[in-house]
PDB file of C-alpha atoms in Angstrom:
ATOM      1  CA  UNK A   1      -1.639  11.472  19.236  1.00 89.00           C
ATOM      2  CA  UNK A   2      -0.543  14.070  21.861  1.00 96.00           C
ATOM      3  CA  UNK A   3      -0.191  12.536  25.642  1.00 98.00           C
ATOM      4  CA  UNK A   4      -1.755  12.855  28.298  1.00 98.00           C
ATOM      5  CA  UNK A   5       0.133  13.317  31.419  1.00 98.00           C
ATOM      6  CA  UNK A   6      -0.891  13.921  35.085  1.00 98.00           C
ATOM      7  CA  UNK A   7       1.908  15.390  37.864  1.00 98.00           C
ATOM      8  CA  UNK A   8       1.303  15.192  41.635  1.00 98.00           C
ATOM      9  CA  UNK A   9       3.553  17.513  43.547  1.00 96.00           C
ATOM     10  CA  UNK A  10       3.299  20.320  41.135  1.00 97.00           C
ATOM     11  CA  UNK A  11       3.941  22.891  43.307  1.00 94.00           C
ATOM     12  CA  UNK A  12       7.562  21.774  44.739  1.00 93.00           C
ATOM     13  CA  UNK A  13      10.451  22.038  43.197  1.00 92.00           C
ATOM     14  CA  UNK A  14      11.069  18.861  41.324  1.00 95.00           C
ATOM     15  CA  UNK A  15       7.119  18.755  40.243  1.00 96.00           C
ATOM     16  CA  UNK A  16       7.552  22.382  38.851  1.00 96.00           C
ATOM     17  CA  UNK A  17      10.145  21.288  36.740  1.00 96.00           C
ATOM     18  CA  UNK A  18       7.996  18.773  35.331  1.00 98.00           C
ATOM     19  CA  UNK A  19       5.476  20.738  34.673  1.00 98.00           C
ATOM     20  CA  UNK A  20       7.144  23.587  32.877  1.00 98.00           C
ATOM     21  CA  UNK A  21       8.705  20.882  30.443  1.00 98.00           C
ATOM     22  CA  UNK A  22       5.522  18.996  29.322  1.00 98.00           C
ATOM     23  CA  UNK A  23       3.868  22.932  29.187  1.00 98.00           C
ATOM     24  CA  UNK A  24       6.699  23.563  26.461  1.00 98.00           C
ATOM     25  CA  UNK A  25       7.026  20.432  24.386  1.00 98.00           C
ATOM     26  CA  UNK A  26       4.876  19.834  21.645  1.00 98.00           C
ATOM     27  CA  UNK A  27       3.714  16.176  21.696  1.00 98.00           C
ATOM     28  CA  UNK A  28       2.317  17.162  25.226  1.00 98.00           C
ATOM     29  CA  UNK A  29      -1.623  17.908  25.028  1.00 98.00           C
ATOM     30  CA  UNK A  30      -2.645  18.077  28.424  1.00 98.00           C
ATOM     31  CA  UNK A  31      -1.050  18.839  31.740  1.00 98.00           C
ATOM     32  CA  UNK A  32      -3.343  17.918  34.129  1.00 98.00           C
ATOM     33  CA  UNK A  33      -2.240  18.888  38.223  1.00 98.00           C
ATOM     34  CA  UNK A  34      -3.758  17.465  41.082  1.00 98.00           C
ATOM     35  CA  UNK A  35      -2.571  19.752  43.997  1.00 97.00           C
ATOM     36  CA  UNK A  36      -3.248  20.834  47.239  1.00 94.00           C
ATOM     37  CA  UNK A  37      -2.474  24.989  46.657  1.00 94.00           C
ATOM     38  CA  UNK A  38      -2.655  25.776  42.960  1.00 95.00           C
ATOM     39  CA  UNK A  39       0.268  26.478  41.440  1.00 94.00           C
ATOM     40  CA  UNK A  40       0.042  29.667  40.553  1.00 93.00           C
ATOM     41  CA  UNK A  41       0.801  29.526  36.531  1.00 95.00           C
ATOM     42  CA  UNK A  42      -1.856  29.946  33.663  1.00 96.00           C
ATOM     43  CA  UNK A  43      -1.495  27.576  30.560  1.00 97.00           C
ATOM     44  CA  UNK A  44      -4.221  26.458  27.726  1.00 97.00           C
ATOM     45  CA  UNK A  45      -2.568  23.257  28.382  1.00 98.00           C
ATOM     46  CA  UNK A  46      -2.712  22.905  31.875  1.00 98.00           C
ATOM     47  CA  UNK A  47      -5.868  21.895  34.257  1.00 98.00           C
ATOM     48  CA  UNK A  48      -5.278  22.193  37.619  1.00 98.00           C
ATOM     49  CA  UNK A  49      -7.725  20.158  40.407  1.00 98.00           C
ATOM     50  CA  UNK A  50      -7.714  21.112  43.922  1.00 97.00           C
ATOM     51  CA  UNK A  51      -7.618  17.810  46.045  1.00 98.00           C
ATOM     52  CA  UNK A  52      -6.998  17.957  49.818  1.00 95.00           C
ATOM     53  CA  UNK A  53      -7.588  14.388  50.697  1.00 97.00           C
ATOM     54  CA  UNK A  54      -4.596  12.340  49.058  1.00 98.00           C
ATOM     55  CA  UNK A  55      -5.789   9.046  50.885  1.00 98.00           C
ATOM     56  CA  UNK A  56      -8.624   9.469  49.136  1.00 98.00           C
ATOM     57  CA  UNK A  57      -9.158  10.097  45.115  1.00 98.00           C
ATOM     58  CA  UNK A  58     -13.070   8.661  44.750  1.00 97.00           C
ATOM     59  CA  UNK A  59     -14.228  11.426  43.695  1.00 97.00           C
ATOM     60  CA  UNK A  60     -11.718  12.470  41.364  1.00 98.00           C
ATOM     61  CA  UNK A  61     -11.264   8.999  39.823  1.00 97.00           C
ATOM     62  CA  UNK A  62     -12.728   9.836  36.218  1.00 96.00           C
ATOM     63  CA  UNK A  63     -10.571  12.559  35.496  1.00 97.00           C
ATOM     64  CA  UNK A  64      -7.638   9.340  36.179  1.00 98.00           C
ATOM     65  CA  UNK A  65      -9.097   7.782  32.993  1.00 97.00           C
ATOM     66  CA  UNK A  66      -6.696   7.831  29.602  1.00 97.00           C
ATOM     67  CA  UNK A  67      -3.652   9.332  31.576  1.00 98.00           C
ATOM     68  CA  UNK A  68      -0.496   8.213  29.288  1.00 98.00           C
ATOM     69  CA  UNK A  69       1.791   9.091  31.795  1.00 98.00           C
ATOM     70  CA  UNK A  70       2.248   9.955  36.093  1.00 98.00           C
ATOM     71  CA  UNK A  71       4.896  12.404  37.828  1.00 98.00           C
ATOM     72  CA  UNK A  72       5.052  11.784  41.094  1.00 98.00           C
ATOM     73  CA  UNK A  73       6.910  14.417  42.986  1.00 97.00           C
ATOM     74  CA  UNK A  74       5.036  14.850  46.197  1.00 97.00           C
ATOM     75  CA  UNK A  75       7.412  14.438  49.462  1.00 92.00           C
ATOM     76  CA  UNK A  76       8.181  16.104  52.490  1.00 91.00           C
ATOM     77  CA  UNK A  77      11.907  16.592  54.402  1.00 85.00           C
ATOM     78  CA  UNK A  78      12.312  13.874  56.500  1.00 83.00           C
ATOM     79  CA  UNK A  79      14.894  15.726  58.951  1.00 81.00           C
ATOM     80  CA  UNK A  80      12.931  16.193  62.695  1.00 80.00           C
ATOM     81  CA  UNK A  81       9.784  14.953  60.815  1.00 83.00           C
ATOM     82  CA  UNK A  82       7.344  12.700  63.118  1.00 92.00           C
ATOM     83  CA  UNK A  83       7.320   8.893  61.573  1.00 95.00           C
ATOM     84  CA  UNK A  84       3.978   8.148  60.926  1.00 96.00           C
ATOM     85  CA  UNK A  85       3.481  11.813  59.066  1.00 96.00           C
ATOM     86  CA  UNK A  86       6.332  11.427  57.178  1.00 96.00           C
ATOM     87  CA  UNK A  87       5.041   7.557  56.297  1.00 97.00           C
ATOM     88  CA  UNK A  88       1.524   9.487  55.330  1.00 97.00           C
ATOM     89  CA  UNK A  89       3.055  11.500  52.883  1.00 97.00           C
ATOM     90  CA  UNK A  90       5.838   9.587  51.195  1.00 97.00           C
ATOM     91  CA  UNK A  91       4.525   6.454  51.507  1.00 98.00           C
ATOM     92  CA  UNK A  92       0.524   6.163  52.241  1.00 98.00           C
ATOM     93  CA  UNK A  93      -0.280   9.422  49.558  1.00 98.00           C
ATOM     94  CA  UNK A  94       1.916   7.576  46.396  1.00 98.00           C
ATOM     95  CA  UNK A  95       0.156   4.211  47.380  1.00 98.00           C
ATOM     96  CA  UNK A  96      -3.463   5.433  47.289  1.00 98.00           C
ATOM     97  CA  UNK A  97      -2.963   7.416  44.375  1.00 98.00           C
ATOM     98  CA  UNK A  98      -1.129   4.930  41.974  1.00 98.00           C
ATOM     99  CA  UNK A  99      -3.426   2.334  43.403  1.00 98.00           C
ATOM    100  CA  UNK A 100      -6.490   4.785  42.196  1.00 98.00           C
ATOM    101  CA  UNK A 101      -4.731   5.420  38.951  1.00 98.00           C
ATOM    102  CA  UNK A 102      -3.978   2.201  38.047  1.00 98.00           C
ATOM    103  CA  UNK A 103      -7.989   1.747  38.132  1.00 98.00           C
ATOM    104  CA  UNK A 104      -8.568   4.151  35.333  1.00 98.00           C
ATOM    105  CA  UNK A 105      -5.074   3.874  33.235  1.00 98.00           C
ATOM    106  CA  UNK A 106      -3.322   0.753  33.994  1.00 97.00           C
ATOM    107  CA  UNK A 107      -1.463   1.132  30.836  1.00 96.00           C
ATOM    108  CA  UNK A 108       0.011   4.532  32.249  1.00 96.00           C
ATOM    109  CA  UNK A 109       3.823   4.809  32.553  1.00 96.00           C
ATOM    110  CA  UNK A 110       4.120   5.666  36.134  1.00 97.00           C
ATOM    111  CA  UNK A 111       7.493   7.446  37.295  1.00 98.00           C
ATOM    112  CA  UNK A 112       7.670   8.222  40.717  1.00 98.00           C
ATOM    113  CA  UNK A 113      10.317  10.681  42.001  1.00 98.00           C
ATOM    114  CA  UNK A 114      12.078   8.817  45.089  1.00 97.00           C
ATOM    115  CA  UNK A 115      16.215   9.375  45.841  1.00 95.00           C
ATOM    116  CA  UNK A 116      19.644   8.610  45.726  1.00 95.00           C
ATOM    117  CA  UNK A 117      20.342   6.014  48.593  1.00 95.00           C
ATOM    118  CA  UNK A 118      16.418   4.600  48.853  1.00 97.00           C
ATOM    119  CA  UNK A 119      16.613   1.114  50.086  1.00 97.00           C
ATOM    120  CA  UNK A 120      13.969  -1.069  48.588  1.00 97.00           C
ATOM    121  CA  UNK A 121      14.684  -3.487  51.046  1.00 97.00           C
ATOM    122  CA  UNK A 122      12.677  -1.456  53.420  1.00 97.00           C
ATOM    123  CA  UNK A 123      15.842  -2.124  55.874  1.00 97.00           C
ATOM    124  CA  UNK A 124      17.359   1.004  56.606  1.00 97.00           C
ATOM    125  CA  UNK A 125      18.220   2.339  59.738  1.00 95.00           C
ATOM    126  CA  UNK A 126      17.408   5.906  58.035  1.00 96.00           C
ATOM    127  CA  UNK A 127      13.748   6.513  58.216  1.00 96.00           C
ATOM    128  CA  UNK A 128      13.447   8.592  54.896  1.00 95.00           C
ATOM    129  CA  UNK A 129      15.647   5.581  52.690  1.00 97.00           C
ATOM    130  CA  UNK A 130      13.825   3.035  54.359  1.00 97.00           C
ATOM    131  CA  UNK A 131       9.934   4.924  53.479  1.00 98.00           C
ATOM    132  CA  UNK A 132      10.868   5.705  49.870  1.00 98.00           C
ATOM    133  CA  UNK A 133      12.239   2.184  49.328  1.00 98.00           C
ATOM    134  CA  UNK A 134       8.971   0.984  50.609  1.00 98.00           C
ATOM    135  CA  UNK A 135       7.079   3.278  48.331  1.00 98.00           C
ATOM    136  CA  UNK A 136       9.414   2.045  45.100  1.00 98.00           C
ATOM    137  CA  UNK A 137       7.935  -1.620  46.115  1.00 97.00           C
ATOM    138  CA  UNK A 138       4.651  -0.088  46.323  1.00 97.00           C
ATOM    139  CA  UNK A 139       4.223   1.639  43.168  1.00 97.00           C
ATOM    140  CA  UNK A 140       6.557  -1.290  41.372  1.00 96.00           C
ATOM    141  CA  UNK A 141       4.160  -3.991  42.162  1.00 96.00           C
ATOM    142  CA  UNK A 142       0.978  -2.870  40.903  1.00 96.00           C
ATOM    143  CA  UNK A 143       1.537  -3.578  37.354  1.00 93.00           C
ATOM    144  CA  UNK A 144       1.413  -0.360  35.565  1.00 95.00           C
ATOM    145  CA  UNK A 145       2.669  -0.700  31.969  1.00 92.00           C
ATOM    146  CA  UNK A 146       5.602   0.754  32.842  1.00 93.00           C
ATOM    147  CA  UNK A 147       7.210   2.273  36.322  1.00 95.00           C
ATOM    148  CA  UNK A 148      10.208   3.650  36.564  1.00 96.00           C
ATOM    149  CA  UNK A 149      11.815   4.919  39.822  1.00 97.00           C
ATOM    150  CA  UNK A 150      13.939   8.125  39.175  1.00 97.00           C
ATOM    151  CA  UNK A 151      16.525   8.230  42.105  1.00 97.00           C
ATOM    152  CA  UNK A 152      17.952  12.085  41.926  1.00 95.00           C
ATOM    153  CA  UNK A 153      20.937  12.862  43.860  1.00 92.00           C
ATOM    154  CA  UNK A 154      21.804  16.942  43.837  1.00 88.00           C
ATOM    155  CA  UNK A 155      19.115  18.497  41.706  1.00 91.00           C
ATOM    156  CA  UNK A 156      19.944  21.725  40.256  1.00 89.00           C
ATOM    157  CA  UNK A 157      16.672  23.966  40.056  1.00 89.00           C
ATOM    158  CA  UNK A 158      16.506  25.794  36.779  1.00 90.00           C
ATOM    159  CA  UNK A 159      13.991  27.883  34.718  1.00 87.00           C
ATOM    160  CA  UNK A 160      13.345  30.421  37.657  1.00 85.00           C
ATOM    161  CA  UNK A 161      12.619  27.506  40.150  1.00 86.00           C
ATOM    162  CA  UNK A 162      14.120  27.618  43.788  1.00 78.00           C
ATOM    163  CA  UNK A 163      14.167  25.352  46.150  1.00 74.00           C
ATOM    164  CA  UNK A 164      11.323  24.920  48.917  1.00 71.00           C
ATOM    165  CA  UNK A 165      13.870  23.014  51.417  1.00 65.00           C
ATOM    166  CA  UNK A 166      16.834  25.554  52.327  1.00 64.00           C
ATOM    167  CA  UNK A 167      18.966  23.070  52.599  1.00 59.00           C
ATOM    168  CA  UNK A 168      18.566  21.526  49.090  1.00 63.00           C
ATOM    169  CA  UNK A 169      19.374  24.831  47.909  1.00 62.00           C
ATOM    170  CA  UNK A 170      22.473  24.790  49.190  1.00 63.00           C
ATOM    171  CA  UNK A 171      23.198  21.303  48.441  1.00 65.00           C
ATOM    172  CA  UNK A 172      22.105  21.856  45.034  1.00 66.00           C
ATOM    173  CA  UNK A 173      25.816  24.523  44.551  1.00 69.00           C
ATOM    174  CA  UNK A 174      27.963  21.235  44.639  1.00 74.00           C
ATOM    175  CA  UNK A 175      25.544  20.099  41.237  1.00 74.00           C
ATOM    176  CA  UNK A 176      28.648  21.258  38.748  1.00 76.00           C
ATOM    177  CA  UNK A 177      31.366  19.660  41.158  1.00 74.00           C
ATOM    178  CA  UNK A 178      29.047  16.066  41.352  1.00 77.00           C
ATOM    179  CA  UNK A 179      27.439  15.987  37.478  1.00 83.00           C
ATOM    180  CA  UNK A 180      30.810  14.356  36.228  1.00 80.00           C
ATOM    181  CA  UNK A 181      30.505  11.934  38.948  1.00 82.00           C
ATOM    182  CA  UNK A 182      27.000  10.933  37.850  1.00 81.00           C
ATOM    183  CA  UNK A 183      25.433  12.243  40.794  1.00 85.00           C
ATOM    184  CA  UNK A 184      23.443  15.372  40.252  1.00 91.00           C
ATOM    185  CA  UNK A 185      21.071  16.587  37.754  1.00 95.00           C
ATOM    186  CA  UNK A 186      19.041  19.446  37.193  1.00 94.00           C
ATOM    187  CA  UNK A 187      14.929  20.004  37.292  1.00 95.00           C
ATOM    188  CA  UNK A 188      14.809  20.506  33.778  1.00 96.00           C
ATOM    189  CA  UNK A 189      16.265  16.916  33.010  1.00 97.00           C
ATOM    190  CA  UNK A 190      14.095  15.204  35.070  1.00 97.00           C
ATOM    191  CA  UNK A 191      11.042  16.830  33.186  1.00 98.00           C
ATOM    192  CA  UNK A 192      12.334  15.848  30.205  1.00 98.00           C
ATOM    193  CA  UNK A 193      13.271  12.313  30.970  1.00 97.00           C
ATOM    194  CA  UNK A 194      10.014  11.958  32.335  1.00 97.00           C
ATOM    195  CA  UNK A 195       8.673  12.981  29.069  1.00 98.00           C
ATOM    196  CA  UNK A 196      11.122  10.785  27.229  1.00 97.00           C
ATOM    197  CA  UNK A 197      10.222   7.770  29.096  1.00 95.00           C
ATOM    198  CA  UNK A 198       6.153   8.871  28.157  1.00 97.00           C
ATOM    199  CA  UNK A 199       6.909   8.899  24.704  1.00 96.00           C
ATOM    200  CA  UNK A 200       8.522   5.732  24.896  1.00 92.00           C
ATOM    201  CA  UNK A 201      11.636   7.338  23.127  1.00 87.00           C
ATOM    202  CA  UNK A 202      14.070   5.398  25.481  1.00 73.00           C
ATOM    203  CA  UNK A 203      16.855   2.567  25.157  1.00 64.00           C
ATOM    204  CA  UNK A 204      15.461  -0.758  25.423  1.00 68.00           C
ATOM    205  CA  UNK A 205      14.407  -1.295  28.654  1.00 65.00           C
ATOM    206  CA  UNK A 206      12.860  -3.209  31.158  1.00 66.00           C
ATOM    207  CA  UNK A 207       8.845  -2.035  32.320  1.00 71.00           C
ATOM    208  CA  UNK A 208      10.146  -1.304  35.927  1.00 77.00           C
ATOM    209  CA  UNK A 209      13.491  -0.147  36.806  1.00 90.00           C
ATOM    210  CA  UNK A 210      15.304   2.605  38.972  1.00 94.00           C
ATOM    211  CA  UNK A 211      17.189   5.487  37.565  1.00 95.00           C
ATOM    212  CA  UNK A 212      19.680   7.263  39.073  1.00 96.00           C
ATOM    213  CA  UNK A 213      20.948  10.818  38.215  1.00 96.00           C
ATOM    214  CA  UNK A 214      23.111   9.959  35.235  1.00 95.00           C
ATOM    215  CA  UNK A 215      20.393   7.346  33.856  1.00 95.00           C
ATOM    216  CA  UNK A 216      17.466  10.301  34.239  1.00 96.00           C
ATOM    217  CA  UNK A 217      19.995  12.942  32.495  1.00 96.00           C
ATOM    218  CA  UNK A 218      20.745  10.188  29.415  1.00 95.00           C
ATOM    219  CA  UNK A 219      16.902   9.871  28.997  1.00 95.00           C
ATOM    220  CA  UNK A 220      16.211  13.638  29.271  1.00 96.00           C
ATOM    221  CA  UNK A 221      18.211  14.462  26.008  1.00 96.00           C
ATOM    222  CA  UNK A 222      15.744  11.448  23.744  1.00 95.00           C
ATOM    223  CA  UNK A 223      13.248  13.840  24.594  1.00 93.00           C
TER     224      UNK A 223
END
Protein backbone atom coordinates (compact mmCIF):
# COMPACT_ATOMS: atom_id res chain seq x y z
CA UNK A 1 0.00 0.00 0.00
CA UNK A 2 1.04 3.63 -0.76
CA UNK A 3 2.20 5.74 2.56
CA UNK A 4 1.02 8.09 4.19
CA UNK A 5 3.25 10.83 5.22
CA UNK A 6 2.71 14.15 7.09
CA UNK A 7 5.62 17.19 6.93
CA UNK A 8 5.62 20.11 9.40
CA UNK A 9 7.73 22.97 8.19
CA UNK A 10 6.66 22.72 4.65
CA UNK A 11 7.19 25.99 3.74
CA UNK A 12 11.12 26.38 4.65
CA UNK A 13 13.66 25.23 2.92
CA UNK A 14 14.50 21.82 4.19
CA UNK A 15 10.51 20.98 4.52
CA UNK A 16 10.13 22.02 0.77
CA UNK A 17 12.52 19.62 -0.16
CA UNK A 18 10.62 17.04 1.47
CA UNK A 19 7.75 17.74 0.10
CA UNK A 20 8.64 17.97 -3.55
CA UNK A 21 10.24 14.36 -3.17
CA UNK A 22 7.27 12.41 -1.64
CA UNK A 23 5.00 14.69 -4.45
CA UNK A 24 7.25 12.82 -7.14
CA UNK A 25 7.77 9.28 -5.96
CA UNK A 26 5.36 6.77 -6.60
CA UNK A 27 4.82 4.66 -3.45
CA UNK A 28 3.83 8.11 -1.87
CA UNK A 29 -0.16 8.49 -1.70
CA UNK A 30 -0.68 11.34 0.35
CA UNK A 31 1.25 14.41 1.33
CA UNK A 32 -0.48 15.83 3.94
CA UNK A 33 1.05 19.66 5.30
CA UNK A 34 0.23 21.14 8.41
CA UNK A 35 1.46 24.81 8.04
CA UNK A 36 1.11 28.08 9.22
CA UNK A 37 1.10 30.07 5.45
CA UNK A 38 0.24 27.59 2.73
CA UNK A 39 2.75 26.72 0.66
CA UNK A 40 1.88 27.92 -2.31
CA UNK A 41 2.04 24.59 -4.70
CA UNK A 42 -1.05 22.61 -6.10
CA UNK A 43 -0.78 18.70 -6.12
CA UNK A 44 -3.68 15.82 -6.28
CA UNK A 45 -1.45 14.40 -3.75
CA UNK A 46 -1.01 16.99 -1.42
CA UNK A 47 -3.57 18.37 1.44
CA UNK A 48 -2.54 21.23 3.03
CA UNK A 49 -4.17 22.30 6.78
CA UNK A 50 -3.79 25.69 8.06
CA UNK A 51 -2.84 25.42 11.86
CA UNK A 52 -1.70 28.51 13.79
CA UNK A 53 -1.56 27.10 17.23
CA UNK A 54 1.45 24.49 17.24
CA UNK A 55 1.09 24.01 21.14
CA UNK A 56 -2.00 22.93 20.42
CA UNK A 57 -3.23 20.10 17.72
CA UNK A 58 -6.87 19.04 19.49
CA UNK A 59 -8.60 19.87 16.97
CA UNK A 60 -6.67 18.57 14.24
CA UNK A 61 -5.90 15.25 15.98
CA UNK A 62 -8.00 12.89 13.55
CA UNK A 63 -6.45 13.89 10.53
CA UNK A 64 -2.96 12.45 12.80
CA UNK A 65 -4.61 9.00 12.50
CA UNK A 66 -2.79 6.25 9.97
CA UNK A 67 0.23 8.66 9.27
CA UNK A 68 3.15 6.08 8.13
CA UNK A 69 5.62 8.56 8.39
CA UNK A 70 6.56 12.51 10.10
CA UNK A 71 9.01 15.30 8.60
CA UNK A 72 9.75 17.55 10.94
CA UNK A 73 11.42 20.59 9.56
CA UNK A 74 10.00 23.47 11.49
CA UNK A 75 12.88 25.78 13.18
CA UNK A 76 13.81 29.19 13.46
CA UNK A 77 17.65 30.92 13.36
CA UNK A 78 18.80 30.97 16.62
CA UNK A 79 21.39 33.98 16.02
CA UNK A 80 19.96 37.31 18.25
CA UNK A 81 16.81 35.13 18.83
CA UNK A 82 15.14 35.69 22.47
CA UNK A 83 15.50 32.18 24.57
CA UNK A 84 12.27 31.29 25.51
CA UNK A 85 10.91 32.01 21.67
CA UNK A 86 13.47 30.19 20.25
CA UNK A 87 12.71 27.21 23.06
CA UNK A 88 8.82 27.67 21.76
CA UNK A 89 9.62 26.87 18.43
CA UNK A 90 12.39 24.31 18.34
CA UNK A 91 11.67 22.72 21.27
CA UNK A 92 7.92 23.23 22.80
CA UNK A 93 6.20 23.04 18.87
CA UNK A 94 8.17 19.36 18.00
CA UNK A 95 7.15 18.17 21.60
CA UNK A 96 3.41 18.92 21.38
CA UNK A 97 3.14 17.76 18.03
CA UNK A 98 4.97 14.30 18.19
CA UNK A 99 3.37 13.95 21.56
CA UNK A 100 -0.20 14.52 19.61
CA UNK A 101 0.92 12.26 16.85
CA UNK A 102 2.05 9.59 18.68
CA UNK A 103 -1.78 9.48 19.97
CA UNK A 104 -3.15 8.69 16.59
CA UNK A 105 -0.02 6.76 14.83
CA UNK A 106 2.31 5.46 17.33
CA UNK A 107 3.59 3.11 14.80
CA UNK A 108 4.69 6.24 12.62
CA UNK A 109 8.41 6.56 11.74
CA UNK A 110 9.09 9.94 13.08
CA UNK A 111 12.27 11.85 11.61
CA UNK A 112 12.83 15.05 12.94
CA UNK A 113 15.20 17.49 11.17
CA UNK A 114 17.68 18.81 14.04
CA UNK A 115 21.74 19.65 13.12
CA UNK A 116 25.19 19.02 12.90
CA UNK A 117 26.73 19.75 16.45
CA UNK A 118 23.17 19.20 18.57
CA UNK A 119 24.11 18.10 21.98
CA UNK A 120 21.66 15.66 23.41
CA UNK A 121 23.12 16.17 26.57
CA UNK A 122 21.19 19.33 26.79
CA UNK A 123 24.75 20.83 28.04
CA UNK A 124 25.83 23.25 25.68
CA UNK A 125 26.92 26.53 26.25
CA UNK A 126 25.30 27.32 22.65
CA UNK A 127 21.66 27.91 23.08
CA UNK A 128 20.53 26.50 19.59
CA UNK A 129 22.83 22.88 20.19
CA UNK A 130 21.72 22.74 23.56
CA UNK A 131 17.48 23.26 22.42
CA UNK A 132 17.73 20.81 19.51
CA UNK A 133 19.56 18.24 21.66
CA UNK A 134 16.76 18.63 24.07
CA UNK A 135 14.20 18.22 21.36
CA UNK A 136 16.19 14.84 19.95
CA UNK A 137 15.49 13.49 23.74
CA UNK A 138 12.07 14.65 23.38
CA UNK A 139 10.90 13.17 20.29
CA UNK A 140 13.39 9.92 21.03
CA UNK A 141 11.61 9.00 24.14
CA UNK A 142 8.13 8.73 23.23
CA UNK A 143 8.26 5.45 21.61
CA UNK A 144 7.35 5.94 18.07
CA UNK A 145 8.09 2.83 15.98
CA UNK A 146 10.84 4.33 14.70
CA UNK A 147 12.69 7.99 15.17
CA UNK A 148 15.42 8.93 13.57
CA UNK A 149 17.27 12.27 14.11
CA UNK A 150 18.73 13.61 10.75
CA UNK A 151 21.67 15.96 11.79
CA UNK A 152 22.41 18.09 8.35
CA UNK A 153 25.48 20.03 8.20
CA UNK A 154 25.66 22.43 4.79
CA UNK A 155 22.47 21.72 2.93
CA UNK A 156 22.53 22.46 -0.63
CA UNK A 157 18.95 23.72 -1.78
CA UNK A 158 18.00 22.19 -5.08
CA UNK A 159 14.90 21.85 -7.36
CA UNK A 160 14.29 25.73 -7.51
CA UNK A 161 14.43 26.01 -3.62
CA UNK A 162 16.43 28.95 -1.93
CA UNK A 163 17.19 29.49 1.21
CA UNK A 164 14.90 31.52 3.78
CA UNK A 165 18.07 32.32 6.16
CA UNK A 166 20.69 34.50 4.04
CA UNK A 167 23.21 33.18 5.68
CA UNK A 168 22.55 29.46 4.95
CA UNK A 169 22.62 30.47 1.49
CA UNK A 170 25.84 31.40 1.58
CA UNK A 171 27.00 28.70 3.73
CA UNK A 172 25.34 26.32 1.56
CA UNK A 173 28.45 27.44 -1.63
CA UNK A 174 31.09 25.50 0.53
CA UNK A 175 28.41 22.15 -0.01
CA UNK A 176 30.87 20.77 -3.05
CA UNK A 177 34.14 21.68 -0.99
CA UNK A 178 32.49 19.75 2.45
CA UNK A 179 30.36 16.63 0.62
CA UNK A 180 33.72 14.58 0.44
CA UNK A 181 34.23 15.32 3.98
CA UNK A 182 30.81 13.92 4.90
CA UNK A 183 29.51 17.10 5.92
CA UNK A 184 26.98 18.58 3.59
CA UNK A 185 24.09 17.36 1.71
CA UNK A 186 21.56 18.67 -0.41
CA UNK A 187 17.48 19.18 0.11
CA UNK A 188 16.75 16.67 -2.29
CA UNK A 189 18.64 13.87 -0.24
CA UNK A 190 17.11 14.55 2.78
CA UNK A 191 13.59 14.08 1.08
CA UNK A 192 14.56 11.08 -0.16
CA UNK A 193 16.16 9.56 2.86
CA UNK A 194 13.25 10.51 4.64
CA UNK A 195 11.29 8.54 2.24
CA UNK A 196 13.75 5.70 2.36
CA UNK A 197 13.65 5.41 6.01
CA UNK A 198 9.36 5.41 5.49
CA UNK A 199 9.57 2.64 3.31
CA UNK A 200 11.69 0.87 5.55
CA UNK A 201 14.20 0.34 2.58
CA UNK A 202 17.24 1.01 4.93
CA UNK A 203 20.37 -1.01 6.35
CA UNK A 204 19.59 -2.75 9.42
CA UNK A 205 19.14 -0.46 11.95
CA UNK A 206 18.31 0.44 15.24
CA UNK A 207 14.38 2.17 15.88
CA UNK A 208 16.07 5.46 17.10
CA UNK A 209 19.28 6.78 15.97
CA UNK A 210 20.92 10.12 14.66
CA UNK A 211 22.08 10.67 11.17
CA UNK A 212 24.45 12.88 10.10
CA UNK A 213 24.98 14.29 6.54
CA UNK A 214 26.78 11.34 5.01
CA UNK A 215 24.35 8.73 6.86
CA UNK A 216 21.07 10.87 5.41
CA UNK A 217 22.85 11.00 1.77
CA UNK A 218 23.56 6.86 1.98
CA UNK A 219 19.81 6.43 2.83
CA UNK A 220 18.56 8.92 0.18
CA UNK A 221 19.89 6.75 -2.79
CA UNK A 222 17.63 3.19 -1.19
CA UNK A 223 14.94 5.36 -2.03
Amino acid sequence: MKKRVLIFGATGTVGAGALLECLDHPEIGEVLCIVRRPTGRSHPKLREIIHRDFLDFATIASDMHDIDGCFWAVGTPSSGADEQAYIRVEHDYVAAAARALHKQSPQCCFVFGSGAGADETETSRQLWARVKGRAENAVLGLGFKQALIFRPGTIAPRRGIKHNVPVYGLAAWLAPLMRPFGMATSTEEIGRAFIAAVLGKGPEQPARIRLGSAEINTLAKLA
